[in-house]
Short mmCIF file of C-alpha atoms in Angstrom, two decimals:
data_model
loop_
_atom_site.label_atom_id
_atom_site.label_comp_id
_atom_site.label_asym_id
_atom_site.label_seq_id
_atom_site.Cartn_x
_atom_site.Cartn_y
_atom_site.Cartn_z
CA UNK A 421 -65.38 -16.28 39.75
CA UNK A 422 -61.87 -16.99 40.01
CA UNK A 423 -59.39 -18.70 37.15
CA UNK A 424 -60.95 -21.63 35.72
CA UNK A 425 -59.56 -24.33 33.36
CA UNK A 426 -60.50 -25.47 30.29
CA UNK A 427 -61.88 -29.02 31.22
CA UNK A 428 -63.46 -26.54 34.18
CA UNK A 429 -65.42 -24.15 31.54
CA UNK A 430 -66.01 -26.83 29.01
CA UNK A 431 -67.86 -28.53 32.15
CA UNK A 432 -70.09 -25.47 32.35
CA UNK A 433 -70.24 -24.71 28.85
CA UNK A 434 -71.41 -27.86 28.00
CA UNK A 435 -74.74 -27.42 30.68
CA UNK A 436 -75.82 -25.13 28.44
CA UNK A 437 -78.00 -26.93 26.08
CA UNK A 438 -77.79 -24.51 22.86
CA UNK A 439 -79.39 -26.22 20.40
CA UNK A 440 -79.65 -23.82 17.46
CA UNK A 441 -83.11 -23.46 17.50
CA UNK A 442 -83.40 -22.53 21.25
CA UNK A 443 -81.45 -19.13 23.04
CA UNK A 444 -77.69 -18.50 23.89
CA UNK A 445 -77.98 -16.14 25.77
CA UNK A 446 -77.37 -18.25 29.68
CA UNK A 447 -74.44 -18.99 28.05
CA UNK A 448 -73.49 -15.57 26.93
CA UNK A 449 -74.30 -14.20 29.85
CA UNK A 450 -71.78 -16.79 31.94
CA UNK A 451 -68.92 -16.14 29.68
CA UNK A 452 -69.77 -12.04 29.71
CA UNK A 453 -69.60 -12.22 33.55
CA UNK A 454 -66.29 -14.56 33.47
CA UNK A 455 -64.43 -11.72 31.37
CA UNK A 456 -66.06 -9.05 33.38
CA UNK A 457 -64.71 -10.71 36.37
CA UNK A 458 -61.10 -10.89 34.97
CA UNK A 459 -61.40 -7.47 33.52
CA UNK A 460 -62.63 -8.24 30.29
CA UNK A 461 -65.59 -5.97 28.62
CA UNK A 462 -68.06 -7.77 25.68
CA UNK A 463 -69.95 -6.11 23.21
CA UNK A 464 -73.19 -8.22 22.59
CA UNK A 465 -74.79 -8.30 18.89
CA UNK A 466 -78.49 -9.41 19.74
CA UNK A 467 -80.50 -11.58 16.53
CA UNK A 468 -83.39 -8.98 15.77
CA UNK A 469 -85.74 -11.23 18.71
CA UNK A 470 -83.11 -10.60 20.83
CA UNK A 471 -83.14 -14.33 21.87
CA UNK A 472 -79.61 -15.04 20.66
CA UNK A 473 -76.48 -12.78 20.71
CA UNK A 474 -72.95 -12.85 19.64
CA UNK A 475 -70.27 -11.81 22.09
CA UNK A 476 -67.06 -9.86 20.78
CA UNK A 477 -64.58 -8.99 23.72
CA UNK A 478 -60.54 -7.63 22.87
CA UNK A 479 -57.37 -8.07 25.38
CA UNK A 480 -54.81 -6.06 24.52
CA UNK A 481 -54.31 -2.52 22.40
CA UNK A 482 -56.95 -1.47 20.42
CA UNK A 483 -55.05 1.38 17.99
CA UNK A 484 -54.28 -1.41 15.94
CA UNK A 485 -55.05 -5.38 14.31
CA UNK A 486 -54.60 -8.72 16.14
CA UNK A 487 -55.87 -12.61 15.87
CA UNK A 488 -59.66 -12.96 16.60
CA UNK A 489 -59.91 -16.43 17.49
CA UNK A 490 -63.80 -17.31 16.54
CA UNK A 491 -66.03 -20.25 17.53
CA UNK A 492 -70.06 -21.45 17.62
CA UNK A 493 -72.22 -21.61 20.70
CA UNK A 494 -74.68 -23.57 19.12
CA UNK A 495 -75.36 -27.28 18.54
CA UNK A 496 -77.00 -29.76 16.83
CA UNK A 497 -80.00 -31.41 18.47
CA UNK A 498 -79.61 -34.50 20.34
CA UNK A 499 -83.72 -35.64 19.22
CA UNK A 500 -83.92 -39.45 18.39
CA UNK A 501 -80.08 -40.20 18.62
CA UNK A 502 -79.22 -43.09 20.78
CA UNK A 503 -77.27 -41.48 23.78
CA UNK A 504 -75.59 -43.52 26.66
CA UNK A 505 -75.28 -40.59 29.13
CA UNK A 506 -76.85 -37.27 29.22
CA UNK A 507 -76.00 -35.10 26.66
CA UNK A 508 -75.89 -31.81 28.38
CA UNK A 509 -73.67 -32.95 31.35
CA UNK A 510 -70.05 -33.57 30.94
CA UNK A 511 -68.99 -37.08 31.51
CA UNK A 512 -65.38 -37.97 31.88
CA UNK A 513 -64.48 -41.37 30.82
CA UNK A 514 -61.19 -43.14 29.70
CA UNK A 515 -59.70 -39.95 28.83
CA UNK A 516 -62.17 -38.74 27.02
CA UNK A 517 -64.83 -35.85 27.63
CA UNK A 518 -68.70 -36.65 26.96
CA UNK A 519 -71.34 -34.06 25.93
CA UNK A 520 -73.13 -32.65 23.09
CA UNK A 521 -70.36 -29.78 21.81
CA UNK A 522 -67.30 -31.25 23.19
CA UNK A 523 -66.24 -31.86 19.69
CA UNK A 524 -68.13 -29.02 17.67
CA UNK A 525 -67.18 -26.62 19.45
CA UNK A 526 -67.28 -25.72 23.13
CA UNK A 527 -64.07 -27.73 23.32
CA UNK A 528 -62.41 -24.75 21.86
CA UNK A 529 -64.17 -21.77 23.20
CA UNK A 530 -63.41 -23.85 26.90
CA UNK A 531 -60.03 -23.41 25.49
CA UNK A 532 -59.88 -19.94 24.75
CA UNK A 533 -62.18 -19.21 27.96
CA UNK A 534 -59.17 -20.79 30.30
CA UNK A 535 -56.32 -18.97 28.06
CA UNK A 536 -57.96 -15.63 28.73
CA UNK A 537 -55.81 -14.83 31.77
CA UNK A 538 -52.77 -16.01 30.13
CA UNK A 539 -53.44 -13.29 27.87
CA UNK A 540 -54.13 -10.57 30.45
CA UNK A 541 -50.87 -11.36 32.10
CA UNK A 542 -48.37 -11.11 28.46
CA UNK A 543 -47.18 -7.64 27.38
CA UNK A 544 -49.78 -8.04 24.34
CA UNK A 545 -48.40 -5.99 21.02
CA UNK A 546 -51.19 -7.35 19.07
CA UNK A 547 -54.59 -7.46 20.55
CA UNK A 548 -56.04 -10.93 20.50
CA UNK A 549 -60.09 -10.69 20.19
CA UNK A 550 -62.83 -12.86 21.17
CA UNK A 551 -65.89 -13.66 18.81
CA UNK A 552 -68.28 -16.49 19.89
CA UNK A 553 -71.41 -16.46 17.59
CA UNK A 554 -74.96 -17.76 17.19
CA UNK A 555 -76.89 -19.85 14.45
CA UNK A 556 -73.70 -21.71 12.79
CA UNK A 557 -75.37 -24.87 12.22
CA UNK A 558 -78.07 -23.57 10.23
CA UNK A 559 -76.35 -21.91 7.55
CA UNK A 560 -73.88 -19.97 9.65
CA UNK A 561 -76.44 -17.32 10.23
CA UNK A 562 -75.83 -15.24 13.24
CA UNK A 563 -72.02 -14.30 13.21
CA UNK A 564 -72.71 -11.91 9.81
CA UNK A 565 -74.42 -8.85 12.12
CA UNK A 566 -71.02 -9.23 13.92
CA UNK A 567 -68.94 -8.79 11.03
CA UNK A 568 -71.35 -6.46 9.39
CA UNK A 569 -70.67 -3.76 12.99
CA UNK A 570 -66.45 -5.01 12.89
CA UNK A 571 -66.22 -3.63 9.24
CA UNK A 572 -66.98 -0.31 10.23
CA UNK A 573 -64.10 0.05 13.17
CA UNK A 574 -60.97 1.67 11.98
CA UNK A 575 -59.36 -1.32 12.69
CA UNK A 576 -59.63 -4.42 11.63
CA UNK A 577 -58.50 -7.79 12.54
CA UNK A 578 -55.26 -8.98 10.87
CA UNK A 579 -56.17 -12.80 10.96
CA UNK A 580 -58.82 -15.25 12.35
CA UNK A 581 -58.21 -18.85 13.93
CA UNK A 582 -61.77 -20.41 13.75
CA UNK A 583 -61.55 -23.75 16.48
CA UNK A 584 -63.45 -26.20 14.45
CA UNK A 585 -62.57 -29.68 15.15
CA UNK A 586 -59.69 -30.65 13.19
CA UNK A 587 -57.90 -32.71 15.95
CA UNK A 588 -55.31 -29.48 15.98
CA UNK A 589 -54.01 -30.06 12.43
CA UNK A 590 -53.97 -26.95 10.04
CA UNK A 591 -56.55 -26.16 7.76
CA UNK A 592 -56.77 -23.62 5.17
CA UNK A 593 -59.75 -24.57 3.20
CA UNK A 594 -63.15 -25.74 3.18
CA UNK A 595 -66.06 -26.20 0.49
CA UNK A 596 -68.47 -23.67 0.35
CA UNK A 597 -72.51 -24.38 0.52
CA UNK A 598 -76.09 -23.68 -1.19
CA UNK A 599 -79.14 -24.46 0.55
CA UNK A 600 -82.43 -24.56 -1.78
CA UNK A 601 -86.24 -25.34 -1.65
CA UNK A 602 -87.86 -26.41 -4.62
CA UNK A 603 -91.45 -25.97 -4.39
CA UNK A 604 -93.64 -27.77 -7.56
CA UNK A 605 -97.12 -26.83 -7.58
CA UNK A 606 -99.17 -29.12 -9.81
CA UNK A 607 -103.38 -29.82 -10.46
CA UNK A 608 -104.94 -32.42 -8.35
CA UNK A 609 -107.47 -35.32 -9.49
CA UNK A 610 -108.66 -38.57 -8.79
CA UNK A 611 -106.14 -40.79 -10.15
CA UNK A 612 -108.19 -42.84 -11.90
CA UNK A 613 -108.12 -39.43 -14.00
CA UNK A 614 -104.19 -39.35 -13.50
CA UNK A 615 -103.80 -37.62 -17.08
CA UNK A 616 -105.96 -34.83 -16.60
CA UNK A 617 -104.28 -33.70 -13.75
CA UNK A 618 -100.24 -32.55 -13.32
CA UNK A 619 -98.52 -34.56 -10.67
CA UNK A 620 -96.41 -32.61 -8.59
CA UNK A 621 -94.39 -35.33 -7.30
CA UNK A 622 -93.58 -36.75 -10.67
CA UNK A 623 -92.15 -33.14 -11.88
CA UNK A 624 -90.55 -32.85 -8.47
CA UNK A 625 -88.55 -36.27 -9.26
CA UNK A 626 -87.46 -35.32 -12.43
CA UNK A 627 -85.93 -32.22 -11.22
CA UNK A 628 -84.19 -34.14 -8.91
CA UNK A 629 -83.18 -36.55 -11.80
CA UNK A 630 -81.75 -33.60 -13.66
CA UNK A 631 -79.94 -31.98 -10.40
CA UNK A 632 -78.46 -35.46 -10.32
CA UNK A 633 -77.02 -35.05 -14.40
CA UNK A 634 -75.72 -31.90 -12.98
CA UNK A 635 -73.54 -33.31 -10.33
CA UNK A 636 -72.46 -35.84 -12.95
CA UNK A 637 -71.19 -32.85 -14.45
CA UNK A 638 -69.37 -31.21 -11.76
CA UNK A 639 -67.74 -34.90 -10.94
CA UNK A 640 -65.81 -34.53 -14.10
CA UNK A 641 -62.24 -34.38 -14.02
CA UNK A 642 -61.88 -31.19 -15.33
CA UNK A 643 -63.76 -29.64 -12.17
CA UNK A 644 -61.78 -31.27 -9.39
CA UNK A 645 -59.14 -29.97 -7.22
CA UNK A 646 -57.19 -32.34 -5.85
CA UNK A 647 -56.89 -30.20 -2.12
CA UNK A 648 -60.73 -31.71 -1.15
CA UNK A 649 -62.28 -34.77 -0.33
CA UNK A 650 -64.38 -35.46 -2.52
CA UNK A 651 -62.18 -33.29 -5.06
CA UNK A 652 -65.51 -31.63 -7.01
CA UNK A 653 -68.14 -29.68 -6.25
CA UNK A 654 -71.24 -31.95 -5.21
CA UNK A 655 -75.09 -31.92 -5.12
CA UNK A 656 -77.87 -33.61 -3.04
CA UNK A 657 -81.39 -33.80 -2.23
CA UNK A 658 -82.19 -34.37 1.27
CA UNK A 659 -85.49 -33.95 1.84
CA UNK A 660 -88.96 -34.06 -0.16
CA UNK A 661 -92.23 -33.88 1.41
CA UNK A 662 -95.47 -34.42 -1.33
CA UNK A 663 -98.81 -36.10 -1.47
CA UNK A 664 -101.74 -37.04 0.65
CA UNK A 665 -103.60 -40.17 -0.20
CA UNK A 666 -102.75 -42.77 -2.87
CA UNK A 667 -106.08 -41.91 -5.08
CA UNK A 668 -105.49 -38.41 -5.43
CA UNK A 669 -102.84 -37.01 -8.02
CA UNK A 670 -100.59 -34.67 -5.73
CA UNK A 671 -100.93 -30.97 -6.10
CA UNK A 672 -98.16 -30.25 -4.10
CA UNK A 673 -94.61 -31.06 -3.62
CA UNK A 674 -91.73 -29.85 -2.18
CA UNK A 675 -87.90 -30.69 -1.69
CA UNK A 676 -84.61 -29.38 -0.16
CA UNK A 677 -81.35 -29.58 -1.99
CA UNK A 678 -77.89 -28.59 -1.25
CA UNK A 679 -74.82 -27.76 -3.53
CA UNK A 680 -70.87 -28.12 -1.47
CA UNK A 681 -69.34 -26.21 -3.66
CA UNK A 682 -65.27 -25.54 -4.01
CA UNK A 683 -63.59 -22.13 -3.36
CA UNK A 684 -64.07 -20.65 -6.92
CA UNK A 685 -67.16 -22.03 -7.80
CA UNK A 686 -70.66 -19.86 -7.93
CA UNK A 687 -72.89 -22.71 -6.04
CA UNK A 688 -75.63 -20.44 -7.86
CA UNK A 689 -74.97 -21.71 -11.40
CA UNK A 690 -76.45 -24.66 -10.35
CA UNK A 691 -80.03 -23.53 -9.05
CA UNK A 692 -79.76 -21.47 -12.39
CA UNK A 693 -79.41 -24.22 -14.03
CA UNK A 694 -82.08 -26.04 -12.51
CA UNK A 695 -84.69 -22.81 -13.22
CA UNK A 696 -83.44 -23.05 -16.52
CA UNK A 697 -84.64 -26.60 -17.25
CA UNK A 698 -87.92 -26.45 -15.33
CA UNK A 699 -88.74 -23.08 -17.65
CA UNK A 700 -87.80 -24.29 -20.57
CA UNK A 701 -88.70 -28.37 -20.95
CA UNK A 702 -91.50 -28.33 -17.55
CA UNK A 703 -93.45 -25.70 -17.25
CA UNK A 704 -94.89 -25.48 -20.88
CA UNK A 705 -95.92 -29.28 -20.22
CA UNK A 706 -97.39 -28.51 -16.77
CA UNK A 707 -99.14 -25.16 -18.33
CA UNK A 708 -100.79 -27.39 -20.99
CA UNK A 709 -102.98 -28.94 -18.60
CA UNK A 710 -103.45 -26.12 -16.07
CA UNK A 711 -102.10 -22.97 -16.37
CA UNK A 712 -101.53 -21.72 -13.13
CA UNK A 713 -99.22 -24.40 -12.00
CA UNK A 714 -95.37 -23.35 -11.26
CA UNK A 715 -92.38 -24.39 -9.87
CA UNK A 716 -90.32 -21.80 -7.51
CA UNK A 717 -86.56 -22.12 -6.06
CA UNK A 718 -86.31 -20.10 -2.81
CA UNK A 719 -82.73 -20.05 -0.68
CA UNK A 720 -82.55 -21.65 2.62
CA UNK A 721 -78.97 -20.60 3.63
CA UNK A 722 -75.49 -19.90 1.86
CA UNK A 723 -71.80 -19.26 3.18
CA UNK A 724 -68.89 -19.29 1.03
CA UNK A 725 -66.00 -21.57 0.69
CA UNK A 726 -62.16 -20.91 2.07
CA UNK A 727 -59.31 -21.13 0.42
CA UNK A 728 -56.51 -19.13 2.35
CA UNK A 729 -53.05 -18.93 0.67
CA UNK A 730 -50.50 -21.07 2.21
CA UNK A 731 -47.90 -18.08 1.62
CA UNK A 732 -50.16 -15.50 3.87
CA UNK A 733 -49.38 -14.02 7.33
CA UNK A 734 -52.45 -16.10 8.53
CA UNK A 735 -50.95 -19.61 7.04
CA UNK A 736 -47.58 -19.04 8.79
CA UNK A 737 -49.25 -18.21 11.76
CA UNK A 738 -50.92 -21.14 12.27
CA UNK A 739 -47.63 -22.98 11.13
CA UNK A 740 -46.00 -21.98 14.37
CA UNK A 741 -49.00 -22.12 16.50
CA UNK A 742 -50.05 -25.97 15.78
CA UNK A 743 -46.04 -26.91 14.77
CA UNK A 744 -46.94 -27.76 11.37
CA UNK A 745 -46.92 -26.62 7.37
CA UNK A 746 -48.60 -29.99 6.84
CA UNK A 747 -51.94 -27.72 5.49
CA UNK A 748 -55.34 -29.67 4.68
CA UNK A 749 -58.94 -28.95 4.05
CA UNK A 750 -62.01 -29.95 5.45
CA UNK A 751 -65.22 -31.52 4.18
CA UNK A 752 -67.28 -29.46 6.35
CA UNK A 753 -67.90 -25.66 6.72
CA UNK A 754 -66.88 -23.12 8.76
CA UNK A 755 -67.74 -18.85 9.53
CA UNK A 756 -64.31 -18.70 7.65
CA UNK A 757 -65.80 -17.85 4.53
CA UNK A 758 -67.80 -15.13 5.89
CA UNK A 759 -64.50 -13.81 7.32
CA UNK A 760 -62.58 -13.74 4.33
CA UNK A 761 -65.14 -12.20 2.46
CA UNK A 762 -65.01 -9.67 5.32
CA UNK A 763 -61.36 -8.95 4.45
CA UNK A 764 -59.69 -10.71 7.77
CA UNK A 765 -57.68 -14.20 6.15
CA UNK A 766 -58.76 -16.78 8.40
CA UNK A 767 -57.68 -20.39 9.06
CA UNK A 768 -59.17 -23.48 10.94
CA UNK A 769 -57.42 -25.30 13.74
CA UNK A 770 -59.13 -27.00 17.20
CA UNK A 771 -59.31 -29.48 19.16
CA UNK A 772 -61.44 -32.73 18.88
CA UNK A 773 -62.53 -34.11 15.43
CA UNK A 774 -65.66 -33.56 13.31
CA UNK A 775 -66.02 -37.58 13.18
CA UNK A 776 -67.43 -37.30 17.18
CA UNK A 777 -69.44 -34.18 16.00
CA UNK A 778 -73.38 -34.60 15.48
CA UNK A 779 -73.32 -38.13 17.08
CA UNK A 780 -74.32 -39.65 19.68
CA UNK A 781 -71.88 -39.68 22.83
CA UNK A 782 -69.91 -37.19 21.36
CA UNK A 783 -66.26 -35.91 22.62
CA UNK A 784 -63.18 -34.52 22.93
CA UNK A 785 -60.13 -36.55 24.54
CA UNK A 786 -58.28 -34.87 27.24
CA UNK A 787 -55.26 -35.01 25.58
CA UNK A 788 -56.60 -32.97 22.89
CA UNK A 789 -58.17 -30.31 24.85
CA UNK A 790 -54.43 -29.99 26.26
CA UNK A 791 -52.92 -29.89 22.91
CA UNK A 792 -55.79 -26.57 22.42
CA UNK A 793 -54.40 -25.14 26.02
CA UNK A 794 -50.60 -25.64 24.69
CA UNK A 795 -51.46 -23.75 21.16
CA UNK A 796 -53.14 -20.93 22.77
CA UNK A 797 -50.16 -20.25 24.94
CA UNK A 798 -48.07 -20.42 21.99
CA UNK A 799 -50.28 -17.29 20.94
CA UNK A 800 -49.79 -15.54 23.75
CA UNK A 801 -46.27 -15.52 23.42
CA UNK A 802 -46.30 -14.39 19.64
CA UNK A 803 -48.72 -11.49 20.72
CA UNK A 804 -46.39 -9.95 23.17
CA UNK A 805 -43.63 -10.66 20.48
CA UNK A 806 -44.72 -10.78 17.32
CA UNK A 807 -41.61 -12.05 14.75
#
């Protein structure tokens, strides 16, 4: 496999359809044998099914730190969205480059993939390292066994550049997120009898009503930092699921909620919150009519927010790699989190933007993907001389 560039390996990349529920691992595999073939070794971290894995490969010394620059492999699904061309094959048109993941975020890895003997060929001082994870998009799941085995090197990374879509502006920041399932079990009846029974549904909406009074709350001006869009932390029901026939009083319901939450804030506090309320004003209500009713909060997924310090090594980094101090934040969420919390300060900066990602016909413009190309070469050349 000789050199390939990045509209080359995005091309590739892109065949692979790696839609978080299904494997990685054909696309693993390709970009395990493209380092191998430019001299590259990857460590894989397998999911415990061993149907997914993470791939972690270094270029350059490793007695000592360096930039890991980090990205997904998965995607969203492309079910019931109106495409015009097929999702998993690249399509070039007007400058721009078609296919689920151009955007979010094989753009970048494509990127990264093409800069790789770039890298080989610089004097490297720093090591530059290569982590391209699993399960993002459902609650950034798969890159923590990765971080879990880099804590225990001797070594660890300086910095991290995640390549989310931010159309190659720097970002320092994102919201963090809460995933929860609220599962109401009531008493069923024949609702002509609606009284004598406990309607799940009916307790299920007016826990939603009150996760709505808490949102109110965090909208307050007192909670809001100006760096985000929307500047407070913010909650949401997405999905409920309850009932069977019109004549019978549901025994069951359930519902999903989320909590975005901003760098600082314990997302938590608000599920607590919510147990709070349903222990203390539902249950005893529910109880009265049958007592082995309940209501249970489970998690679905959590990562923490990002909030890097504009003064760190990472910040001016990324200064000089995208030619800008003009720092922002993002709406949506990123590994960063996790990789703070590991200890390594990360920041966000790639190619395309996350208004293409998750629709149909998404992409990322050429001159973008270029723009990537550029920045990564700009790394190169502060790895072999770091200032």
């Amino acid at each position: 496999m000789s050199e390939m560039s990045s509209r080359e390996l995005l091309d590739r990349l892109i065949g692979f359809a790696t839609v978080s529920r299904d494997s990685n691992l054909e696309l693993i595999a390709f970009i395990r044998d493209y380092l191998a073939e430019l001299g590259v070794q990857s460590e894989l971290f397998y999911n415990p099914e061993r149907t997914k894995a993470n791939l972690f490969a270094t270029i350059g010394p490793l007695d000592r730190g360096g930039v890991v620059l980090s990205g997904h492999t998965d995607v969203v699904p492309v079910d019931g969205q109106a495409w015009t061309m097929e999702p998993f094959r690249l399509t070039e048109r007007d400058g721009r480059l078609y296919g689920r993941g151009t955007a979010d975020m094989k753009g970048f890895i494509a990127s990264v993939l093409a800069a790789v003997p770039v890298f080989l060929r610089r004097p490297l001082n720093m090591p530059v390292h290569l982590a391209f994870s699993y399960d993002e998009e459902v609650g950034c799941l798969g890159v923590r066994p990765m971080l879990a085995a880099l804590a225990q090197r001797p070594h660890k990374p300086r910095l991290c550049l995640i390549g989310e879509p931010t159309e190659l502006k720097p970002v320092l920041g994102h919201k963090g997120k809460l995933a929860m399932r609220c599962n109401v079990k009531g008493a069923a009846c024949h609702s002509a009898y609606a009284p004598y029974g406990v309607n799940a549904i009916q307790y299920a909406a007016r826990l939603i009503g009150r996760l709505e009074e808490i949102g109110s709350e965090l909208a307050q001006p007192e909670h809001h930092d100006e760096r985000f869009d929307p500047p407070f932390s913010t909650v949401q029901t997405g999905v409920i699921k309850g009932g069977r026939v019109l004549n019978i009083v549901p025994a069951e319901c359930e519902f999903d909620f989320e909590v975005r939450a901003l760098p600082g804030f314990n997302a938590e506090q608000v599920s607590d919150k919510l147990q709070t309320y349903a222990e203390a004003e539902l249950l005893p209500k529910m109880r009265a009519v049958q007592n082995d009713t309940d209501i249970r909060l489970q998690p679905l997924s959590a990562y923490p927010g990002l909030a890097t310090s504009p003064d760190s090594e990472a910040a001016r980094l990324l200064a000089l790699l995208s030619g800008s101090s003009d720092f922002g934040t993002v709406a949506f969420g990123t590994e960063g989190g996790l990789f703070g919390e590991a200890g390594i300060p990360t920041v966000v900066c790639g190619p395309g933007s996350m208004d293409q990602g998750h629709k149909p016909d998404e992409f990322v413009s050429l001159e973008q993907l270029a723009g990537c190309d550029a920045m990564l070469i700009r790394l190169a050349d502060y790895l072999a001389d770091p200032r």
